[in-house]
């Protein structure tokens, strides 16, 4: 799908469907399309568009200029700039509010952002020292907007990585202090994932700020949104005819981030007005593309191909190319300046990975090593500030030592690969010893504890998404404190566990809905509404020693030795237990009996099969398959951990976790409801949800008519018509494809915000000429779809990114055909070469940002 060119003067037509990958959004993030969208009972917007779709049509009449300086004193530092006189630029009277503004004249040049040279050049030959920036001691935000425009206008992963790498190198060379705020702005975040800092801006704040700055009426703003379907394009169009009495100095990257930090930390009475004033401060000074990306950043939907994958890759390459080796001996993360100087420009053959010169091969190898290093450090210590500080001060060589695994900073959890039968377990592991653990229906929790100098036990709990949920489980915190108080040998630890609702009388398990009834934060120990048990299954850190590289058998032995089961005397505290398991060394019969007993239980989801020891069998030289390692592979899916759910097993029916992303108007009994529902799978390479099938069965009348969400399973499903109501105040439903989804040939009447996961069963996976899910994995021209899909339940324990992905879908199809699985080692963050890719640029997929 083509994307909008990155031109601020003559933008291309904006489509209603999203044309570029966007940043992953959480349920708490805001969006503005619903503020402008009309009810689904209204007529569709007119198809007529102005000649230039990014600028409202100019009507004849008395020219008016909006004096936005009357809004208040700007917070931006002033600069000594004269007010120049130029040709009047009118704004349509029909699009302005009836308030009369002072008519002024300003220089056209004052309203335009500076122009920049391309950033998409080959980063191996790009010279950041000669790149021209406006005369400023810091990095202007217009430079970052230029980089975002370039990324937004391409589907080529090579171009995206080159652009980001070159942008980082320019920032590092000119003003290294701006690199951290630039990365936060590019990643659409304000702080590390374990921090609770969020913008928390409502749709009305941004819309009113745009209205106030531009002078447009609410109806005019709504018309712009109906034309473009993107708040960034709306802000760009609204500001295109706005001029200021006093030319504002350029926005700086650091100033934009600091202003957004003030927005995020504004609380209490009057916070909404304060946030709106800060938003207006940014929009008043924004020029050209700055308006577009400021509005998208404020609405937490950047819509560019730059996610964590691309940012970490580009950051690693930046320091390979711009940071010299700090040690006295050569290291694998750098190449000499002499070698860099001999790299040949790319031609048609070298772009396809052929005829690569020796110097470029050396650079590719260094980039591969650095990307592996930066990824490894980040998944064990996800904090850009700590990583950048170490890289700038000590380079790549000392990164792992300077930014180690740390108690109190969560680790990205290791993930299980779904499988469908025990036969597959034996086939994958080839006789290697393994253990089968019960998979509980609870909430995964990473527990950190550290004994401080004064003897106080610091305890932190993190979710699978690295969110701090310590205040949600005071009973677990008190449990850990008491356990550490009893065992003074324990100084610090990090363990992986599942928190499950239990019956306090006998410790029996309860369902997930009981656990979901607890408040999400600030729970007091005496107000706990559901008793829980902590079922631990891994130990990653103990007494200042990291255990990630130890085999699972060794980690489990340390866990059982130092942390035996514990039932506290205080009834209000949680219980501590090990997961129930059975080892393959007990015999195949024992394993199968363990599985059969699990299938008959209603309080578990299946089994987790884990390799106990590292594989020592040497692979043949021609084989590229790596031996299986029983280590704790943070943020990876490997066959060292396999997930055998009851619904995955042959004979119990196919099951996938899909995301509702759209719907059509129903017929007959369902005429007033959305039916069928368009479902999608997660595409990790594209960083977005991709439509796979329509679903219209499995929904009872209660699904549509129930209007409350209670922990009881019969009343858990909220009414579709209310949850996805196409109205002005809905944040989940829109006529246009505002969210980052790809629907292929499936065009629903309404689009949903991807924000929940449904468990779906189907008859079989089929090849589809309409679907684009898994396109290129089984066919170059056709995707995959699900035949006879049927709704089972809502998976409240899963985020959109944890839904079934395209590789899993393709593997299901291959198994039906008796073919071998696609190789997926889960190492999605690493790109082997700068330009040595066998995938042509036209087929390369962009990330989301």
mmCIF file of N, CA and C in Angstrom, residues 673 700-725 794:
data_model
loop_
_atom_site.group_PDB
_atom_site.id
_atom_site.type_symbol
_atom_site.label_atom_id
_atom_site.label_comp_id
_atom_site.label_asym_id
_atom_site.label_seq_id
_atom_site.Cartn_x
_atom_site.Cartn_y
_atom_site.Cartn_z
ATOM 1 N N UNK A 673 -27.196 -4.869 15.287
ATOM 2 C CA UNK A 673 -25.875 -5.136 15.856
ATOM 3 C C UNK A 673 -24.834 -5.185 14.753
ATOM 4 N N UNK A 700 -23.885 -15.464 21.707
ATOM 5 C CA UNK A 700 -25.235 -15.637 22.232
ATOM 6 C C UNK A 700 -25.924 -14.286 22.303
ATOM 7 N N UNK A 701 -27.229 -14.302 22.581
ATOM 8 C CA UNK A 701 -27.951 -13.047 22.737
ATOM 9 C C UNK A 701 -27.383 -12.230 23.888
ATOM 10 N N UNK A 702 -26.901 -12.916 24.916
ATOM 11 C CA UNK A 702 -26.319 -12.203 26.046
ATOM 12 C C UNK A 702 -25.108 -11.397 25.627
ATOM 13 N N UNK A 703 -24.381 -11.879 24.597
ATOM 14 C CA UNK A 703 -23.194 -11.166 24.133
ATOM 15 C C UNK A 703 -23.592 -9.770 23.647
ATOM 16 N N UNK A 704 -24.731 -9.715 22.951
ATOM 17 C CA UNK A 704 -25.156 -8.450 22.378
ATOM 18 C C UNK A 704 -25.930 -7.578 23.361
ATOM 19 N N UNK A 705 -26.661 -8.195 24.289
ATOM 20 C CA UNK A 705 -27.588 -7.431 25.113
ATOM 21 C C UNK A 705 -27.038 -7.067 26.485
ATOM 22 N N UNK A 706 -26.041 -7.798 26.936
ATOM 23 C CA UNK A 706 -25.497 -7.520 28.261
ATOM 24 C C UNK A 706 -24.745 -6.195 28.232
ATOM 25 N N UNK A 707 -24.968 -5.333 29.168
ATOM 26 C CA UNK A 707 -24.315 -4.030 29.165
ATOM 27 C C UNK A 707 -23.465 -3.790 30.408
ATOM 28 N N UNK A 708 -23.087 -4.839 31.082
ATOM 29 C CA UNK A 708 -22.218 -4.705 32.245
ATOM 30 C C UNK A 708 -21.072 -5.683 32.135
ATOM 31 N N UNK A 709 -19.967 -5.351 32.776
ATOM 32 C CA UNK A 709 -18.803 -6.234 32.797
ATOM 33 C C UNK A 709 -18.586 -6.689 34.226
ATOM 34 N N UNK A 710 -18.880 -7.933 34.494
ATOM 35 C CA UNK A 710 -18.712 -8.509 35.822
ATOM 36 C C UNK A 710 -17.771 -9.704 35.722
ATOM 37 N N UNK A 711 -17.168 -10.115 36.851
ATOM 38 C CA UNK A 711 -16.263 -11.249 36.795
ATOM 39 C C UNK A 711 -16.946 -12.552 36.431
ATOM 40 N N UNK A 712 -18.266 -12.631 36.564
ATOM 41 C CA UNK A 712 -18.962 -13.857 36.212
ATOM 42 C C UNK A 712 -18.865 -14.108 34.713
ATOM 43 N N UNK A 713 -18.562 -15.348 34.331
ATOM 44 C CA UNK A 713 -18.320 -15.658 32.920
ATOM 45 C C UNK A 713 -19.545 -15.413 32.068
ATOM 46 N N UNK A 714 -20.760 -15.584 32.644
ATOM 47 C CA UNK A 714 -21.977 -15.404 31.859
ATOM 48 C C UNK A 714 -22.250 -13.939 31.532
ATOM 49 N N UNK A 715 -21.694 -13.029 32.310
ATOM 50 C CA UNK A 715 -21.949 -11.611 32.076
ATOM 51 C C UNK A 715 -20.685 -10.836 31.736
ATOM 52 N N UNK A 716 -19.622 -11.548 31.380
ATOM 53 C CA UNK A 716 -18.339 -10.909 31.128
ATOM 54 C C UNK A 716 -18.324 -10.139 29.818
ATOM 55 N N UNK A 717 -19.019 -10.644 28.794
ATOM 56 C CA UNK A 717 -18.938 -10.070 27.460
ATOM 57 C C UNK A 717 -19.819 -8.827 27.347
ATOM 58 N N UNK A 718 -19.199 -7.731 27.154
ATOM 59 C CA UNK A 718 -19.937 -6.470 27.042
ATOM 60 C C UNK A 718 -20.629 -6.400 25.694
ATOM 61 N N UNK A 719 -21.752 -5.724 25.624
ATOM 62 C CA UNK A 719 -22.522 -5.642 24.387
ATOM 63 C C UNK A 719 -21.693 -4.983 23.297
ATOM 64 N N UNK A 720 -21.634 -5.642 22.128
ATOM 65 C CA UNK A 720 -20.866 -5.110 21.012
ATOM 66 C C UNK A 720 -21.403 -3.755 20.576
ATOM 67 N N UNK A 721 -22.704 -3.624 20.597
ATOM 68 C CA UNK A 721 -23.302 -2.378 20.131
ATOM 69 C C UNK A 721 -22.961 -1.200 21.017
ATOM 70 N N UNK A 722 -22.659 -1.444 22.281
ATOM 71 C CA UNK A 722 -22.294 -0.361 23.189
ATOM 72 C C UNK A 722 -20.787 -0.192 23.269
ATOM 73 N N UNK A 723 -20.067 -1.300 23.249
ATOM 74 C CA UNK A 723 -18.609 -1.218 23.334
ATOM 75 C C UNK A 723 -18.033 -0.584 22.078
ATOM 76 N N UNK A 724 -18.607 -0.898 20.924
ATOM 77 C CA UNK A 724 -18.159 -0.327 19.651
ATOM 78 C C UNK A 724 -19.303 0.491 19.055
ATOM 79 N N UNK A 725 -19.652 1.566 19.732
ATOM 80 C CA UNK A 725 -20.749 2.418 19.313
ATOM 81 C C UNK A 725 -20.202 3.561 18.463
ATOM 82 N N UNK A 794 -13.451 -13.941 25.404
ATOM 83 C CA UNK A 794 -12.511 -12.832 25.369
ATOM 84 C C UNK A 794 -11.308 -13.175 26.227
#
